[in-house]
């Protein structure tokens, strides 16, 4: 089936005309999510319906590429084009405020991460996928004891090192954009097919995938030189280094699973739409980190 | 501009525009604005506003809900008295 990248409503497979009509009709009614998708991906101006259909078809066309290559190039143009997304731009040489914005919003993201991965484990019939999620959960959330804590624990330690208590971090509710994104990610993990959830969640780990620079990204997630200098403190380096080292592997491995199972299960178009939806949510969520950071700017 | 009918693509755009106008008025002390020119994209925009031959420039960005999350005056010919 084809799915709407703004609301994940399903249409018959390859029925780009139906999708174009749906998008045009929602945009006509001024629905913000559909208008945004069309503005950012197809056209800022109203265009004739048959034009819209062919441009949407083109947008989703994989050509000779595997699905993962399409996902990577869409991700790069969304987050690492010219100019790049403002959060990685701020993270190149992060201020205390930027790192705290990261901490306060990301602890909520990671709690949802656990739920999403657990739903995938529960819903997949593929042992390989379950093992992948288990490994990911251990790195991100479980940890391996004091010498190698989880990414979640490293995040909290970074926050504490910047002068806020663990209790304050954990007791602060998420900003509206974070909460809305989390709610939708939870819905995707529980209601859409598990292979779509794998693509939707783990494609987001591309944000810290350092190989993207070789594939055309304008910048990396942060300037890797900050891991050596004295610009950020040791707990911040530990947190950033962990993502730097783990996320390339995490996203590459997940996308290899997506390539295989999306084709086997005949769900390529669904995966494309769910990935796009999740990337839009992630965009909003990264902005929420900056919005939180602004609260710590003196 | 005040009193003109404007077309907005969705309610978030409308909400954003209203906040921008309110903020410019409060920053400049103007009771009304003659024109606004907005440039840039969703990542960040700049605005040139005019009132009776006076210019005022600002930079701003919104969050996903359409709330103003960043705003800075870039000067222009007039600033309100402190
Ligand atoms: Zn839709």
Tab-separated table of C-alpha atoms and ligand atoms in Angstrom:
chain	number	residue	atom	x	y	z
A	1	UNK	CA	0.000	0.000	0.000
A	2	UNK	CA	0.900	3.625	-0.497
A	3	UNK	CA	0.623	5.754	2.618
A	4	UNK	CA	0.272	9.467	3.126
A	5	UNK	CA	3.587	10.760	4.530
A	6	UNK	CA	1.691	13.339	6.608
A	7	UNK	CA	-0.986	11.198	8.292
A	8	UNK	CA	-0.165	7.588	7.230
A	9	UNK	CA	-3.612	7.014	5.710
A	10	UNK	CA	-3.321	4.040	3.326
A	11	UNK	CA	-4.116	3.909	-0.405
A	12	UNK	CA	-3.780	1.071	-2.941
A	13	UNK	CA	-0.184	0.261	-3.815
A	14	UNK	CA	1.255	2.653	-6.390
A	15	UNK	CA	-1.909	4.772	-6.478
A	16	UNK	CA	-0.081	8.112	-6.571
A	17	UNK	CA	-3.155	9.749	-8.039
A	18	UNK	CA	-5.150	8.927	-4.904
A	19	UNK	CA	-2.337	10.155	-2.673
A	20	UNK	CA	-1.998	13.382	-4.682
A	21	UNK	CA	-5.726	13.957	-4.450
A	22	UNK	CA	-5.703	13.330	-0.700
A	23	UNK	CA	-2.786	15.724	-0.113
A	24	UNK	CA	-4.342	18.407	-2.302
A	25	UNK	CA	-7.682	18.057	-0.589
A	26	UNK	CA	-6.184	18.296	2.920
A	27	UNK	CA	-4.041	21.248	1.885
A	28	UNK	CA	-7.131	22.929	0.476
A	29	UNK	CA	-8.712	22.552	3.914
A	30	UNK	CA	-5.554	24.173	5.384
A	31	UNK	CA	-4.480	21.153	7.393
A	32	UNK	CA	-1.123	22.197	8.835
A	33	UNK	CA	0.632	18.804	8.650
A	34	UNK	CA	-0.284	18.206	5.000
A	35	UNK	CA	0.463	21.798	3.978
A	36	UNK	CA	3.839	21.515	5.631
A	37	UNK	CA	4.686	18.270	3.885
A	38	UNK	CA	3.805	19.669	0.475
A	39	UNK	CA	5.655	22.938	1.137
A	40	UNK	CA	8.814	21.249	2.277
A	41	UNK	CA	8.931	18.356	-0.148
A	42	UNK	CA	7.000	19.139	-3.327
A	43	UNK	CA	6.087	22.759	-3.907
A	44	UNK	CA	5.278	25.963	-2.052
A	45	UNK	CA	2.778	26.909	-4.728
A	46	UNK	CA	-0.455	25.241	-5.638
A	47	UNK	CA	0.165	23.083	-8.735
A	48	UNK	CA	-2.225	21.168	-11.011
A	49	UNK	CA	-3.265	17.766	-9.734
A	50	UNK	CA	-1.605	15.718	-12.491
A	51	UNK	CA	1.609	17.661	-11.930
A	52	UNK	CA	1.348	16.985	-8.227
A	53	UNK	CA	0.833	13.292	-8.889
A	54	UNK	CA	3.930	12.987	-11.081
A	55	UNK	CA	6.069	14.947	-8.628
A	56	UNK	CA	4.953	12.770	-5.737
A	57	UNK	CA	5.637	9.652	-7.788
A	58	UNK	CA	9.108	10.983	-8.584
A	59	UNK	CA	9.714	11.856	-4.944
A	60	UNK	CA	9.057	8.263	-3.854
A	61	UNK	CA	10.804	6.617	-6.811
A	62	UNK	CA	13.751	4.522	-5.654
A	63	UNK	CA	15.233	4.149	-9.119
A	64	UNK	CA	17.925	1.489	-9.016
A	65	UNK	CA	18.796	2.273	-5.386
A	66	UNK	CA	17.981	0.089	-2.406
A	67	UNK	CA	15.397	1.554	-0.014
A	68	UNK	CA	18.089	2.371	2.556
A	69	UNK	CA	19.941	4.581	0.053
A	70	UNK	CA	16.735	6.522	-0.605
A	71	UNK	CA	16.189	6.925	3.161
A	72	UNK	CA	19.764	8.110	3.674
A	73	UNK	CA	19.614	10.679	0.907
A	74	UNK	CA	16.220	12.007	2.084
A	75	UNK	CA	17.562	12.211	5.632
A	76	UNK	CA	20.673	14.077	4.510
A	77	UNK	CA	18.733	16.623	2.480
A	78	UNK	CA	16.326	17.198	5.368
A	79	UNK	CA	18.812	17.535	8.223
A	80	UNK	CA	22.210	18.073	6.635
A	81	UNK	CA	21.494	20.172	3.567
A	82	UNK	CA	22.500	23.810	3.145
A	83	UNK	CA	21.823	25.186	5.669
A	84	UNK	CA	21.774	22.215	8.066
A	85	UNK	CA	19.130	21.799	10.768
A	86	UNK	CA	19.757	24.356	13.538
A	87	UNK	CA	20.265	21.756	16.276
A	88	UNK	CA	23.353	20.060	14.780
A	89	UNK	CA	24.495	23.566	13.786
A	90	UNK	CA	24.371	24.549	17.482
A	91	UNK	CA	25.970	21.264	18.549
A	92	UNK	CA	29.124	21.847	16.480
A	93	UNK	CA	30.562	23.777	19.423
A	94	UNK	CA	27.829	23.475	22.039
A	95	UNK	CA	27.162	25.937	24.836
A	96	UNK	CA	26.103	24.773	28.302
A	97	UNK	CA	22.550	25.827	27.374
A	98	UNK	CA	22.544	23.707	24.192
A	99	UNK	CA	23.727	20.637	26.103
A	100	UNK	CA	21.119	21.189	28.829
A	101	UNK	CA	18.394	21.574	26.213
A	102	UNK	CA	19.567	18.237	24.857
A	103	UNK	CA	19.477	16.616	28.321
A	104	UNK	CA	16.024	17.812	29.402
A	105	UNK	CA	14.211	16.814	26.210
A	106	UNK	CA	16.253	13.746	25.343
A	107	UNK	CA	15.570	11.898	28.564
A	108	UNK	CA	11.903	11.824	27.476
A	109	UNK	CA	12.911	10.720	23.974
A	110	UNK	CA	14.971	7.841	25.363
A	111	UNK	CA	12.166	6.636	27.616
A	112	UNK	CA	9.958	6.422	24.535
A	113	UNK	CA	12.831	4.802	22.651
A	114	UNK	CA	12.697	1.892	25.091
A	115	UNK	CA	8.955	1.510	24.590
A	116	UNK	CA	9.221	1.667	20.788
A	117	UNK	CA	12.019	-0.914	20.616
A	118	UNK	CA	10.170	-3.156	23.057
A	119	UNK	CA	7.012	-3.014	20.913
A	120	UNK	CA	9.062	-3.962	17.863
A	121	UNK	CA	10.560	-6.912	19.765
A	122	UNK	CA	7.117	-8.014	20.847
A	123	UNK	CA	5.552	-7.673	17.423
A	124	UNK	CA	8.239	-9.042	15.093
A	125	UNK	CA	8.393	-12.706	14.125
A	126	UNK	CA	12.061	-12.363	13.137
A	127	UNK	CA	14.635	-13.435	15.731
A	128	UNK	CA	17.260	-11.317	14.008
A	129	UNK	CA	15.173	-8.174	14.494
A	130	UNK	CA	14.493	-9.013	18.143
A	131	UNK	CA	18.223	-9.526	18.770
A	132	UNK	CA	19.054	-6.260	17.072
A	133	UNK	CA	16.566	-4.392	19.291
A	134	UNK	CA	17.853	-6.112	22.398
A	135	UNK	CA	21.395	-5.063	21.613
A	136	UNK	CA	20.249	-1.514	20.873
A	137	UNK	CA	18.287	-1.336	24.147
A	138	UNK	CA	21.287	-2.525	26.114
A	139	UNK	CA	23.494	0.214	24.688
A	140	UNK	CA	20.905	2.962	24.875
A	141	UNK	CA	19.180	2.151	28.118
A	142	UNK	CA	20.347	-0.943	29.968
A	143	UNK	CA	24.068	-0.339	30.117
A	144	UNK	CA	26.751	-2.772	31.134
A	145	UNK	CA	27.493	-1.713	34.707
A	146	UNK	CA	29.675	1.106	36.082
A	147	UNK	CA	32.540	1.016	33.558
A	148	UNK	CA	30.193	1.180	30.543
A	149	UNK	CA	26.933	2.894	31.498
A	150	UNK	CA	24.023	3.259	29.066
A	151	UNK	CA	23.587	6.260	26.819
A	152	UNK	CA	20.667	7.282	29.042
A	153	UNK	CA	22.873	7.234	32.149
A	154	UNK	CA	25.614	9.169	30.318
A	155	UNK	CA	22.999	11.768	29.355
A	156	UNK	CA	21.933	12.236	32.981
A	157	UNK	CA	25.553	12.429	34.120
A	158	UNK	CA	26.203	15.116	31.518
A	159	UNK	CA	23.243	17.088	32.903
A	160	UNK	CA	24.492	16.749	36.486
A	161	UNK	CA	27.979	17.864	35.446
A	162	UNK	CA	26.416	21.044	34.056
A	163	UNK	CA	24.884	21.916	37.399
A	164	UNK	CA	21.358	20.523	37.408
A	165	UNK	CA	20.204	17.711	39.667
A	166	UNK	CA	19.015	14.375	38.389
A	167	UNK	CA	15.700	14.974	40.153
A	168	UNK	CA	15.200	18.273	38.333
A	169	UNK	CA	15.935	16.631	34.973
A	170	UNK	CA	13.620	13.704	35.598
A	171	UNK	CA	10.797	15.804	37.045
A	172	UNK	CA	10.624	18.348	34.235
A	173	UNK	CA	7.850	17.520	31.763
A	174	UNK	CA	8.650	17.577	28.032
A	175	UNK	CA	7.949	20.627	25.877
A	176	UNK	CA	4.845	20.426	23.674
A	177	UNK	CA	6.724	19.424	20.486
A	178	UNK	CA	8.576	16.659	22.313
A	179	UNK	CA	5.367	15.352	23.869
A	180	UNK	CA	3.522	15.398	20.535
A	181	UNK	CA	6.367	13.589	18.757
A	182	UNK	CA	6.576	10.954	21.482
A	183	UNK	CA	2.855	10.322	21.303
A	184	UNK	CA	3.032	9.783	17.544
A	185	UNK	CA	6.123	7.553	17.788
A	186	UNK	CA	4.286	5.466	20.331
A	187	UNK	CA	1.343	5.165	17.975
A	188	UNK	CA	3.628	4.135	15.095
A	189	UNK	CA	5.292	1.460	17.251
A	190	UNK	CA	1.976	0.036	18.405
A	191	UNK	CA	-0.219	0.424	15.311
A	192	UNK	CA	1.906	0.441	12.161
A	193	UNK	CA	3.722	-2.680	10.954
A	194	UNK	CA	6.905	-3.520	12.891
A	195	UNK	CA	9.124	-3.079	9.837
A	196	UNK	CA	7.783	0.464	9.493
A	197	UNK	CA	8.516	1.069	13.166
A	198	UNK	CA	12.087	-0.203	12.704
A	199	UNK	CA	12.574	2.195	9.786
A	200	UNK	CA	10.817	5.083	11.529
A	201	UNK	CA	12.820	4.820	14.749
A	202	UNK	CA	16.266	3.618	13.733
A	203	UNK	CA	16.590	5.881	10.682
A	204	UNK	CA	16.719	8.674	13.276
A	205	UNK	CA	20.045	7.307	14.482
A	206	UNK	CA	21.414	8.535	11.156
A	207	UNK	CA	21.601	11.960	12.810
A	208	UNK	CA	24.824	10.917	14.572
A	209	UNK	CA	26.078	8.615	11.807
A	210	UNK	CA	29.493	10.020	10.992
A	211	UNK	CA	29.586	8.320	7.570
A	212	UNK	CA	26.929	10.735	6.285
A	213	UNK	CA	29.555	13.387	5.584
A	214	UNK	CA	31.027	11.134	2.883
A	215	UNK	CA	27.532	10.758	1.436
A	216	UNK	CA	26.977	14.490	1.031
A	217	UNK	CA	26.012	15.817	4.484
A	218	UNK	CA	27.099	19.453	4.894
A	219	UNK	CA	28.292	18.894	8.487
A	220	UNK	CA	28.510	16.065	11.002
A	221	UNK	CA	26.352	15.949	14.153
A	222	UNK	CA	29.038	17.832	16.072
A	223	UNK	CA	32.597	18.846	15.325
A	224	UNK	CA	34.530	15.682	16.314
A	225	UNK	CA	37.450	17.840	17.466
A	226	UNK	CA	35.458	18.765	20.601
A	227	UNK	CA	36.037	15.178	21.797
A	228	UNK	CA	39.742	16.017	22.186
A	229	UNK	CA	39.848	19.663	23.226
A	230	UNK	CA	38.734	21.331	26.465
A	231	UNK	CA	35.684	23.035	25.012
A	232	UNK	CA	33.244	20.611	26.649
A	233	UNK	CA	33.687	18.747	29.935
A	234	UNK	CA	34.466	15.045	30.384
A	235	UNK	CA	30.860	13.857	30.965
A	236	UNK	CA	29.710	15.697	27.825
A	237	UNK	CA	32.526	14.074	25.850
A	238	UNK	CA	31.574	10.664	27.240
A	239	UNK	CA	27.953	11.160	26.187
A	240	UNK	CA	28.773	12.513	22.723
A	241	UNK	CA	31.487	9.927	22.092
A	242	UNK	CA	29.095	7.085	22.867
A	243	UNK	CA	26.634	8.257	20.178
A	244	UNK	CA	29.505	8.937	17.801
A	245	UNK	CA	30.727	5.384	18.182
A	246	UNK	CA	27.421	3.498	18.414
A	247	UNK	CA	24.974	5.259	16.120
A	248	UNK	CA	26.715	4.636	12.796
A	249	UNK	CA	26.539	0.894	13.463
A	250	UNK	CA	22.996	1.095	14.874
A	251	UNK	CA	21.530	2.926	11.903
A	252	UNK	CA	23.448	0.943	9.255
A	253	UNK	CA	22.464	-2.377	10.777
A	254	UNK	CA	18.804	-1.405	11.149
A	255	UNK	CA	18.614	-0.110	7.585
A	256	UNK	CA	20.055	-3.386	6.316
A	257	UNK	CA	17.204	-5.182	8.112
A	258	UNK	CA	14.718	-2.703	6.637
A	259	UNK	CA	16.090	-3.264	3.115
A	260	UNK	CA	15.593	-6.965	3.502
A	261	UNK	CA	12.247	-7.190	5.287
A	262	UNK	CA	10.483	-4.280	3.550
A	263	UNK	CA	11.017	-6.120	0.260
A	264	UNK	CA	10.239	-9.583	1.632
A	265	UNK	CA	7.046	-8.318	3.254
A	266	UNK	CA	6.162	-6.070	0.285
A	267	UNK	CA	6.029	-2.931	2.420
A	268	UNK	CA	8.455	-0.595	0.710
A	269	UNK	CA	5.993	2.267	0.171
A	270	UNK	CA	4.673	2.017	3.729
A	271	UNK	CA	8.210	2.172	5.080
A	272	UNK	CA	8.946	5.256	2.981
A	273	UNK	CA	5.907	7.109	4.327
A	274	UNK	CA	6.498	6.117	7.950
A	275	UNK	CA	10.142	7.139	7.707
A	276	UNK	CA	9.108	10.557	6.326
A	277	UNK	CA	6.555	11.067	9.089
A	278	UNK	CA	9.068	10.121	11.758
A	279	UNK	CA	11.703	12.432	10.261
A	280	UNK	CA	9.248	15.358	10.462
A	281	UNK	CA	8.534	14.549	14.105
A	282	UNK	CA	12.262	14.370	14.758
A	283	UNK	CA	12.754	17.769	13.130
A	284	UNK	CA	10.202	19.279	15.539
A	285	UNK	CA	11.744	17.451	18.468
A	286	UNK	CA	15.254	18.752	17.672
A	287	UNK	CA	13.801	22.275	17.620
A	288	UNK	CA	12.320	21.578	21.063
A	289	UNK	CA	15.852	20.915	22.344
A	290	UNK	CA	16.801	24.427	21.192
A	291	UNK	CA	13.658	25.869	22.702
A	292	UNK	CA	14.605	24.268	26.034
A	293	UNK	CA	18.197	25.466	25.606
A	294	UNK	CA	16.915	29.036	25.331
A	295	UNK	CA	15.630	28.718	28.917
A	296	UNK	CA	19.216	28.201	30.107
A	297	UNK	CA	20.734	31.068	28.173
A	298	UNK	CA	21.835	33.806	30.511
B	1	UNK	CA	-1.174	46.119	6.265
B	2	UNK	CA	-3.340	46.504	9.348
B	3	UNK	CA	-6.878	46.226	8.151
B	4	UNK	CA	-5.885	44.316	5.005
B	5	UNK	CA	-7.240	40.858	4.348
B	6	UNK	CA	-4.431	38.311	4.147
B	7	UNK	CA	-4.306	34.754	2.911
B	8	UNK	CA	-2.720	32.098	5.105
B	9	UNK	CA	-2.099	28.503	4.142
B	10	UNK	CA	-2.922	27.041	7.559
B	11	UNK	CA	-3.809	27.988	11.115
B	12	UNK	CA	-0.178	27.670	12.248
B	13	UNK	CA	0.910	30.279	9.698
B	14	UNK	CA	-1.856	32.559	10.919
B	15	UNK	CA	-0.852	32.066	14.538
B	16	UNK	CA	2.783	32.770	13.694
B	17	UNK	CA	1.937	35.910	11.780
B	18	UNK	CA	-0.190	37.281	14.596
B	19	UNK	CA	2.571	36.729	17.117
B	20	UNK	CA	5.115	38.373	14.862
B	21	UNK	CA	2.949	41.457	14.394
B	22	UNK	CA	2.275	41.691	18.140
B	23	UNK	CA	5.968	41.369	18.940
B	24	UNK	CA	7.025	43.989	16.391
B	25	UNK	CA	4.436	46.377	17.800
B	26	UNK	CA	5.640	45.818	21.337
B	27	UNK	CA	9.308	46.183	20.359
B	28	UNK	CA	8.773	49.369	18.355
B	29	UNK	CA	5.902	50.896	20.244
B	30	UNK	CA	4.058	51.311	16.926
B	31	UNK	CA	0.280	51.286	17.119
B	32	UNK	CA	0.077	49.990	13.574
B	33	UNK	CA	2.338	48.637	10.842
B	34	UNK	CA	2.199	49.758	7.202
B	35	UNK	CA	4.036	46.824	5.638
B	36	UNK	CA	6.054	43.728	6.446
B	37	UNK	CA	8.443	41.858	4.178
B	38	UNK	CA	9.469	38.420	5.367
B	39	UNK	CA	12.452	36.504	3.952
B	40	UNK	CA	14.097	33.191	4.805
B	41	UNK	CA	12.607	29.784	5.477
B	42	UNK	CA	11.194	27.761	8.366
B	43	UNK	CA	14.690	27.450	9.863
B	44	UNK	CA	14.795	31.156	10.494
B	45	UNK	CA	13.377	34.266	8.940
B	46	UNK	CA	14.010	37.957	8.864
B	47	UNK	CA	11.405	40.656	8.682
B	48	UNK	CA	11.507	44.245	7.529
B	49	UNK	CA	8.588	46.261	8.857
B	50	UNK	CA	7.725	49.853	8.010
B	51	UNK	CA	5.606	52.493	9.668
B	52	UNK	CA	5.273	56.012	8.244
B	53	UNK	CA	8.656	55.847	6.518
B	54	UNK	CA	10.412	54.267	9.516
B	55	UNK	CA	12.037	50.867	9.112
B	56	UNK	CA	12.505	48.137	11.673
B	57	UNK	CA	14.241	44.769	11.138
B	58	UNK	CA	14.128	41.589	13.180
B	59	UNK	CA	15.052	37.905	12.965
B	60	UNK	CA	12.824	35.165	14.363
B	61	UNK	CA	11.955	31.469	14.376
B	62	UNK	CA	8.967	29.426	15.538
B	63	UNK	CA	8.558	25.970	17.067
B	64	UNK	CA	6.347	23.226	15.628
B	65	UNK	CA	3.237	24.583	17.348
B	66	UNK	CA	3.808	28.006	15.850
B	67	UNK	CA	5.063	29.699	19.032
B	68	UNK	CA	7.847	32.235	18.729
B	69	UNK	CA	11.010	30.590	20.073
B	70	UNK	CA	13.646	33.063	18.943
B	71	UNK	CA	13.440	36.771	18.340
B	72	UNK	CA	16.055	39.429	17.954
B	73	UNK	CA	15.863	43.036	16.865
B	74	UNK	CA	18.308	43.875	14.121
B	75	UNK	CA	17.860	47.555	14.578
B	76	UNK	CA	16.497	49.678	11.772
B	77	UNK	CA	16.065	53.359	11.875
B	78	UNK	CA	14.055	53.612	15.075
B	79	UNK	CA	14.129	51.859	18.410
B	80	UNK	CA	11.620	52.607	21.116
B	81	UNK	CA	12.765	54.811	23.979
B	82	UNK	CA	14.142	52.704	26.812
C	1	LIG	ZN1	-2.687	12.529	4.870
